[in-house]
Amino acid sequence: MFSALVKFFTPKGKMLFFPLFDHAAQNVVAMAELLKKALNDTTSINTKDLYHRIDRLENIGDDITHHINIELSKNFITPFNREDIHALISSIDDVADYIHESANRMFLYDLQEFTKPMQVLADLILQGGLEMQILINELKDIKNTEKIAQYCDLIYATETKADHVYNKAVADLFEKEKDPIKMIKYQEILLGLETATDMCKDVVKVVESIMIKNG
């Protein structure tokens, strides 16, 4: 009788939460793709449309996070610890938040041109988002430790690259930029972009905690 109950409830928990995790990760990738386009688009009308689309996707991400948190209070059986589920979806949402924050600042500052380091950081955000999407999908088989560890390492490497790009960009900015207002704007945007990659690393830390508890 007990085994029948476990068989009935466990797949339901997986079917409920993992598609939501996947949706949240896919949403981050979609936001990152739009951000990359915005940083490579010189047409202000198109750029503003991209910013608005990022804004709408950020709201979708918030809805997914809220949905998961509501389901946590309603479901007795979950794929892993409730606190870890909350931490995982929150960390994914943080990536979306910083992509949105970066896009919002670019929109508010009405920047007409972007530096090469900004574009490289946008590329790395997208790369980290794609790696995170695969990592989240791999959690469906939590025993597949080798593949999960592989994508954890890839995200760490992407974040390290972003750190190097950011540090050099800021050093060059202070050395070469003479307009103090422009310097402040560029520095804030660079920081926002780099922080988005930091948030991908935070997703990895949550995944690693889940692996330790369930390994």
Coordinates of C-alpha atoms in Angstrom, one line a residue:
M1 CA 0.0 0.0 0.0
F2 CA 2.8 2.4 1.0
S3 CA 4.7 1.7 -2.3
A4 CA 1.6 2.4 -4.3
L5 CA 1.1 5.7 -2.6
V6 CA 4.8 6.7 -3.2
K7 CA 4.4 5.7 -6.9
F8 CA 1.3 7.8 -7.1
F9 CA 2.6 11.0 -5.4
T10 CA 6.2 11.2 -6.4
P11 CA 5.8 11.6 -10.2
K12 CA 3.2 14.2 -9.5
G13 CA 5.7 16.3 -7.6
K14 CA 8.3 16.0 -10.3
M15 CA 5.7 16.8 -13.0
L16 CA 4.7 19.8 -11.1
F17 CA 8.0 21.4 -10.1
F18 CA 10.5 20.5 -12.8
P19 CA 8.5 22.0 -15.7
L20 CA 8.3 25.2 -13.7
F21 CA 12.1 25.2 -13.1
D22 CA 12.6 24.6 -16.8
H23 CA 10.2 27.4 -17.7
A24 CA 12.0 29.8 -15.4
A25 CA 15.4 28.9 -16.9
Q26 CA 14.0 29.2 -20.5
N27 CA 12.6 32.6 -19.5
V28 CA 16.1 33.7 -18.4
V29 CA 17.6 32.6 -21.7
A30 CA 14.9 34.5 -23.6
M31 CA 15.7 37.6 -21.6
A32 CA 19.4 37.2 -22.2
E33 CA 18.9 36.8 -26.0
L34 CA 16.9 40.1 -26.0
L35 CA 19.6 41.8 -24.0
K36 CA 22.2 40.7 -26.4
K37 CA 20.2 42.0 -29.3
A38 CA 19.7 45.4 -27.5
L39 CA 23.4 45.8 -27.1
N40 CA 24.0 45.1 -30.7
D41 CA 21.1 47.1 -32.2
T42 CA 21.9 50.7 -33.2
T43 CA 18.2 51.5 -33.9
S44 CA 16.7 53.3 -30.9
I45 CA 13.1 52.3 -31.7
N46 CA 14.0 48.6 -31.9
T47 CA 16.1 48.8 -28.8
K48 CA 13.2 50.3 -26.8
D49 CA 11.0 47.5 -28.0
L50 CA 13.5 45.0 -26.8
Y51 CA 13.7 46.6 -23.4
H52 CA 9.9 46.4 -23.1
R53 CA 9.9 42.8 -24.0
I54 CA 12.6 42.1 -21.4
D55 CA 10.3 43.9 -18.9
R56 CA 7.4 41.6 -19.8
L57 CA 9.5 38.5 -19.5
E58 CA 10.7 39.6 -16.0
N59 CA 7.1 39.8 -14.9
I60 CA 6.6 36.2 -16.2
G61 CA 9.6 35.1 -14.2
D62 CA 8.1 36.7 -11.1
D63 CA 4.8 34.8 -11.8
I64 CA 6.7 31.5 -12.1
T65 CA 8.5 32.1 -8.8
H66 CA 5.2 33.0 -7.1
H67 CA 3.5 29.9 -8.5
I68 CA 6.2 27.6 -7.2
N69 CA 6.1 29.2 -3.7
I70 CA 2.3 28.7 -3.7
E71 CA 2.6 25.1 -4.7
L72 CA 5.2 24.5 -2.0
S73 CA 2.6 25.2 0.6
K74 CA 0.0 22.9 -1.1
N75 CA 2.1 19.8 -1.9
F76 CA 3.2 17.3 0.7
I77 CA 5.7 15.4 -1.5
T78 CA 8.4 17.4 -3.3
P79 CA 11.4 16.3 -5.5
F80 CA 13.8 17.6 -2.8
N81 CA 13.9 19.8 0.3
R82 CA 11.3 22.6 0.4
E83 CA 13.9 25.2 1.4
D84 CA 16.1 24.1 -1.5
I85 CA 13.2 24.4 -4.0
H86 CA 12.6 27.9 -2.7
A87 CA 16.3 28.8 -2.9
L88 CA 16.6 27.3 -6.4
I89 CA 13.7 29.3 -7.9
S90 CA 14.8 32.4 -6.1
S91 CA 18.3 32.2 -7.5
I92 CA 17.0 31.7 -11.0
D93 CA 14.8 34.7 -10.5
D94 CA 17.8 36.7 -9.3
V95 CA 19.5 36.2 -12.7
A96 CA 16.3 37.5 -14.4
D97 CA 16.2 40.4 -12.1
Y98 CA 19.7 41.6 -12.9
I99 CA 19.2 41.2 -16.6
H100 CA 16.1 43.3 -16.2
E101 CA 17.9 45.8 -14.1
S102 CA 20.7 46.2 -16.6
A103 CA 18.2 46.7 -19.5
N104 CA 16.2 49.1 -17.4
R105 CA 19.3 51.3 -16.7
M106 CA 20.2 51.3 -20.4
F107 CA 16.7 52.4 -21.2
L108 CA 16.6 55.1 -18.5
Y109 CA 20.0 56.5 -19.4
D110 CA 19.0 56.5 -23.1
L111 CA 22.4 55.2 -24.2
Q112 CA 22.9 55.3 -27.9
E113 CA 26.1 53.3 -28.1
F114 CA 27.6 50.4 -26.1
T115 CA 31.2 49.4 -25.5
K116 CA 32.7 46.1 -26.6
P117 CA 33.0 44.9 -23.0
M118 CA 29.3 45.4 -22.5
Q119 CA 28.6 43.3 -25.5
V120 CA 31.0 40.6 -24.4
L121 CA 29.3 40.6 -20.9
A122 CA 25.9 40.2 -22.6
D123 CA 27.3 37.2 -24.6
L124 CA 28.6 35.7 -21.3
I125 CA 25.2 36.2 -19.7
L126 CA 23.5 34.3 -22.5
Q127 CA 26.2 31.6 -22.3
G128 CA 25.7 31.3 -18.6
G129 CA 21.9 31.2 -19.0
L130 CA 22.1 28.4 -21.6
E131 CA 24.4 26.4 -19.3
M132 CA 22.1 27.0 -16.4
Q133 CA 19.1 25.8 -18.5
I134 CA 20.9 22.5 -19.2
L135 CA 21.9 22.2 -15.5
I136 CA 18.4 22.7 -14.3
N137 CA 17.1 20.1 -16.8
E138 CA 19.7 17.6 -15.5
L139 CA 18.4 17.9 -12.0
K140 CA 15.5 15.7 -13.1
D141 CA 18.0 12.8 -12.7
I142 CA 19.8 13.9 -9.6
K143 CA 21.9 10.7 -9.7
N144 CA 23.6 12.0 -12.9
T145 CA 26.3 13.6 -10.8
E146 CA 28.9 13.7 -13.6
K147 CA 26.8 15.7 -16.0
I148 CA 25.5 18.0 -13.3
A149 CA 29.1 18.7 -12.1
Q150 CA 30.2 19.4 -15.7
Y151 CA 27.7 22.2 -16.1
C152 CA 28.4 23.5 -12.6
D153 CA 32.1 23.9 -13.7
L154 CA 31.1 25.5 -17.0
I155 CA 29.0 28.1 -15.2
Y156 CA 31.9 28.9 -12.8
A157 CA 34.2 29.3 -15.8
T158 CA 31.8 31.6 -17.5
E159 CA 31.5 33.7 -14.4
T160 CA 35.3 33.9 -14.0
K161 CA 35.5 35.2 -17.6
A162 CA 32.9 37.8 -16.8
D163 CA 34.9 39.0 -13.8
H164 CA 38.0 39.5 -16.0
V165 CA 36.1 41.4 -18.6
Y166 CA 34.4 43.6 -16.0
N167 CA 37.7 44.4 -14.2
K168 CA 39.5 45.4 -17.3
A169 CA 36.5 47.4 -18.6
V170 CA 36.3 49.4 -15.4
A171 CA 40.1 50.0 -15.4
D172 CA 40.0 51.2 -19.0
L173 CA 36.9 53.3 -18.3
F174 CA 38.6 55.3 -15.5
E175 CA 41.7 55.7 -17.6
K176 CA 40.2 56.8 -20.9
E177 CA 36.7 58.3 -20.2
K178 CA 36.8 62.0 -19.6
D179 CA 33.0 62.6 -19.2
P180 CA 32.2 61.9 -15.5
I181 CA 28.5 61.4 -16.1
K182 CA 29.1 59.0 -18.9
M183 CA 31.6 57.2 -16.7
I184 CA 29.1 56.7 -14.0
K185 CA 26.5 55.4 -16.4
Y186 CA 28.8 53.0 -18.0
Q187 CA 30.2 51.7 -14.8
E188 CA 26.7 51.0 -13.4
I189 CA 25.7 49.1 -16.5
L190 CA 28.9 47.1 -16.5
L191 CA 28.3 46.2 -12.9
G192 CA 24.8 45.2 -13.5
L193 CA 25.8 42.9 -16.4
E194 CA 28.6 41.3 -14.4
T195 CA 26.3 40.8 -11.4
A196 CA 23.9 38.8 -13.7
T197 CA 26.7 36.3 -14.3
D198 CA 27.4 36.2 -10.5
M199 CA 23.7 35.2 -10.0
C200 CA 24.3 32.3 -12.4
K201 CA 27.0 31.2 -10.0
D202 CA 24.6 31.4 -7.1
V203 CA 22.3 29.0 -8.9
V204 CA 25.2 26.5 -9.0
K205 CA 25.8 26.9 -5.3
V206 CA 22.1 26.0 -4.6
V207 CA 22.4 23.0 -7.0
E208 CA 25.6 21.8 -5.3
S209 CA 23.8 22.0 -1.9
I210 CA 21.0 19.9 -3.3
M211 CA 23.4 17.4 -4.6
I212 CA 25.1 17.1 -1.2
K213 CA 21.8 16.5 0.6
N214 CA 20.4 14.1 -1.9
G215 CA 23.6 12.3 -3.1

